[in-house]
Short mmCIF file of C-alpha atoms in Angstrom, two decimals:
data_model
loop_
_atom_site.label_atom_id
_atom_site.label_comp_id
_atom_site.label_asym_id
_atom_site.label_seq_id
_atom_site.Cartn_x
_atom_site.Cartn_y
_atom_site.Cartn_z
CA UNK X 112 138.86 34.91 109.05
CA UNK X 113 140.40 37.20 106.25
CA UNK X 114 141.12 33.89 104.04
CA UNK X 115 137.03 33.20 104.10
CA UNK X 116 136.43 36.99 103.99
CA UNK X 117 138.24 37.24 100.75
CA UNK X 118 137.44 33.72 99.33
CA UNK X 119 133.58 34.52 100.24
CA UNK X 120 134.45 38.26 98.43
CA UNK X 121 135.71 36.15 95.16
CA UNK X 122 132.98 33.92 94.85
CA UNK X 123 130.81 36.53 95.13
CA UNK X 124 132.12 38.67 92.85
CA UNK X 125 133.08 35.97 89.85
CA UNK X 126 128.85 34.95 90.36
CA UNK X 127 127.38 38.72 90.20
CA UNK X 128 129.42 39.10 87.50
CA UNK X 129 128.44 36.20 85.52
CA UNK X 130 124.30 36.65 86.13
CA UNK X 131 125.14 39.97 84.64
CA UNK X 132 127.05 38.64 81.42
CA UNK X 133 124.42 35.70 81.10
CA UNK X 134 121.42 38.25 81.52
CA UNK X 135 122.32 41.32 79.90
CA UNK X 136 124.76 40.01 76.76
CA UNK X 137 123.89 35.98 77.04
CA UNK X 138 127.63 35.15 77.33
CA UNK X 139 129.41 33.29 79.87
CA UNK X 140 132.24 34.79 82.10
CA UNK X 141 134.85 32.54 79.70
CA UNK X 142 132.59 33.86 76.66
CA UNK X 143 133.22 37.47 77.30
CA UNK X 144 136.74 36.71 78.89
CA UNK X 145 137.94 35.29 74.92
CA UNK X 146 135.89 37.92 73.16
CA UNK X 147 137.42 40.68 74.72
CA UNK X 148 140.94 39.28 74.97
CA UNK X 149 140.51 38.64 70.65
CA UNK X 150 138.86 42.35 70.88
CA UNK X 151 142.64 43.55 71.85
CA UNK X 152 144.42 41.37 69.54
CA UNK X 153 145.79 43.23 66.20
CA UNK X 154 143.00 42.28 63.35
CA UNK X 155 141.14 40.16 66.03
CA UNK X 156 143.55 37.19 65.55
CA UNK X 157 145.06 35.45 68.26
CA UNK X 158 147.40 32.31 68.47
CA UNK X 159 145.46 29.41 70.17
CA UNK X 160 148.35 28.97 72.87
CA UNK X 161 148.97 32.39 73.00
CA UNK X 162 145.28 32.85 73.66
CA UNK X 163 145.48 29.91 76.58
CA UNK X 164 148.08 31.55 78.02
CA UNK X 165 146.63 35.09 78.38
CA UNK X 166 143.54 33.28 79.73
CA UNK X 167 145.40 30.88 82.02
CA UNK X 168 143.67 27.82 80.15
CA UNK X 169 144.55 24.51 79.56
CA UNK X 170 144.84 23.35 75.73
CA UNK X 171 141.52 21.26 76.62
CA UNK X 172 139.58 24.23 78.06
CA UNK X 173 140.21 26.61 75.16
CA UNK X 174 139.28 24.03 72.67
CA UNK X 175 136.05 23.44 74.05
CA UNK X 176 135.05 26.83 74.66
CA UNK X 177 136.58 27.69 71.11
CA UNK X 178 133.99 25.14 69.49
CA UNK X 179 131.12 26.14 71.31
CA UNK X 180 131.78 29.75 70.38
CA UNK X 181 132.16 28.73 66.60
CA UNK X 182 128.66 26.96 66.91
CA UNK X 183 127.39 30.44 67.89
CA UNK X 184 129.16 32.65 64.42
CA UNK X 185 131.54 34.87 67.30
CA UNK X 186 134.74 32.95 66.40
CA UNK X 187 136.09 30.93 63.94
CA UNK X 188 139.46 28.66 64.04
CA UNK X 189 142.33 29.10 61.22
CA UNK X 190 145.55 27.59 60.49
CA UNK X 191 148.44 28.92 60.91
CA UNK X 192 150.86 30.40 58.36
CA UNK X 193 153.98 30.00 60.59
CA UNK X 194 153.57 26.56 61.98
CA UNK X 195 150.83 23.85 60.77
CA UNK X 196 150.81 22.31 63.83
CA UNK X 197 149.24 25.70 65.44
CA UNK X 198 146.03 27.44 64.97
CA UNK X 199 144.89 31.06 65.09
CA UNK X 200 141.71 31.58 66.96
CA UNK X 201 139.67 35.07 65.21
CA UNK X 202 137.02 37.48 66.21
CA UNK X 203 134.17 37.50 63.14
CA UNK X 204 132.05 40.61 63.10
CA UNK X 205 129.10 38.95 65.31
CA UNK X 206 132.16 38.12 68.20
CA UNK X 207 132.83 41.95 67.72
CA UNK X 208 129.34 42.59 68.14
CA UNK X 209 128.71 40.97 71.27
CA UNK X 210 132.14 42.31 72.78
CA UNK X 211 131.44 45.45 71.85
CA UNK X 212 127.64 45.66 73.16
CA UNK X 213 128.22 43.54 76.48
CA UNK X 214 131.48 45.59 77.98
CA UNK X 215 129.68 48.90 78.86
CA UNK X 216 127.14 47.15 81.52
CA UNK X 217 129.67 44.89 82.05
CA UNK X 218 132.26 47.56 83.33
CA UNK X 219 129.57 49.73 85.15
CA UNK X 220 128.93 46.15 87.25
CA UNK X 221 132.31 45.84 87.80
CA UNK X 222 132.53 49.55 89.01
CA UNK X 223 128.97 48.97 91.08
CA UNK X 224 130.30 45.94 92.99
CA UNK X 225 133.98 46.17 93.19
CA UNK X 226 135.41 50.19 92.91
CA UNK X 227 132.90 51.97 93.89
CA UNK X 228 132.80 50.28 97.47
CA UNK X 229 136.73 51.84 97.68
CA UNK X 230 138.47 55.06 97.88
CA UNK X 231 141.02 55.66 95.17
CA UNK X 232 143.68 54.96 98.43
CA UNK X 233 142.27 51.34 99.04
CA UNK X 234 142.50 51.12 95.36
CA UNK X 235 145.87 51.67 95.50
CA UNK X 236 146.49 49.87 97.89
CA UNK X 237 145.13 46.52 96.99
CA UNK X 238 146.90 46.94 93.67
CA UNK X 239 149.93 46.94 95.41
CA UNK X 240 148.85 44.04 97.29
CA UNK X 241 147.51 41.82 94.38
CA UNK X 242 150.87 42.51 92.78
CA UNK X 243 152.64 41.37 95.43
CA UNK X 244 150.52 38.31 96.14
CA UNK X 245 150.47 37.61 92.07
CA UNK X 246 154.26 38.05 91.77
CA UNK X 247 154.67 35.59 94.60
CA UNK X 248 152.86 32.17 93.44
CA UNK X 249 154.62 29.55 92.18
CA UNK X 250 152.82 29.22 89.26
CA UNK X 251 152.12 32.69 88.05
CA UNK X 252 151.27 32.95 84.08
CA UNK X 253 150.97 29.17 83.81
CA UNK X 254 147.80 27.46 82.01
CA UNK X 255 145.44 25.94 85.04
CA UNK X 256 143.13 23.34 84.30
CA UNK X 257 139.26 23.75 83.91
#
């Protein structure tokens, strides 16, 4: 019963969460996930695999994603100085725009669905747990597909 509980509480979550992005900011889940992850990068500049890997994306996934986003002006691809073979991925100032203007509802829904249903103990608690879980699966960190 807990393993539906907390699969149902997931799925739940991950589609509130996305009608919010898609309403309020028109950006998908992955959208915002890039954006904000380039948001924290010095200069706005990530390394494509570096950029999979903090995202837990396949080579293919990012690459798709990547294009669609440079179709919209809110990233654009580069080479890389270091390496030919690589590619940096970089915020432009329209990316930083719609970072920058989506994260305040997007936290407050965050806070309205998830922490604000929990005392700072259960907080606490689960963050314990999650870190537990997380430092327990086989493939923690790795790239997963789609």
């Amino acid at each position: 019963m807990l393993w539906k509980t907390y699969r149902d509480v997931f799925n739940g979550l991950a589609t509130a969460l996305q009608a919010q992005l898609l309403r309020d900011a028109d950006l998908s889940g992955s959208e915002y996930a890039l954006l904000a992850e380039l948001s924290h990068a010095p200069d706005g500049v990530q390394r494509a695999r570096e950029l999979g890997h903090e995202l837990a994306w396949d080579r293919s996934r990012l690459s798709h994603l990547v294009t669609r986003m440079e179709k919209r002006g809110l990233v654009v691809r580069e080479e890389c100085a270091e390496d030919a073979r690589g590619s940096m991925v970089r915020l432009t100032a329209a990316g930083r725009g719609a970072v920058d203007d989506a994260a305040p509802e997007h936290s407050a829904a965050i806070r309205r669905y998830f922490f604000d249903q929990l005392s700072e103990a259960e907080v606490a608690q689960l963050d314990d747990i999650f870190r537990r879980i997380l430092d327990h699966l086989p493939s923690a960190g790795a790239p997963t597909a789609g």
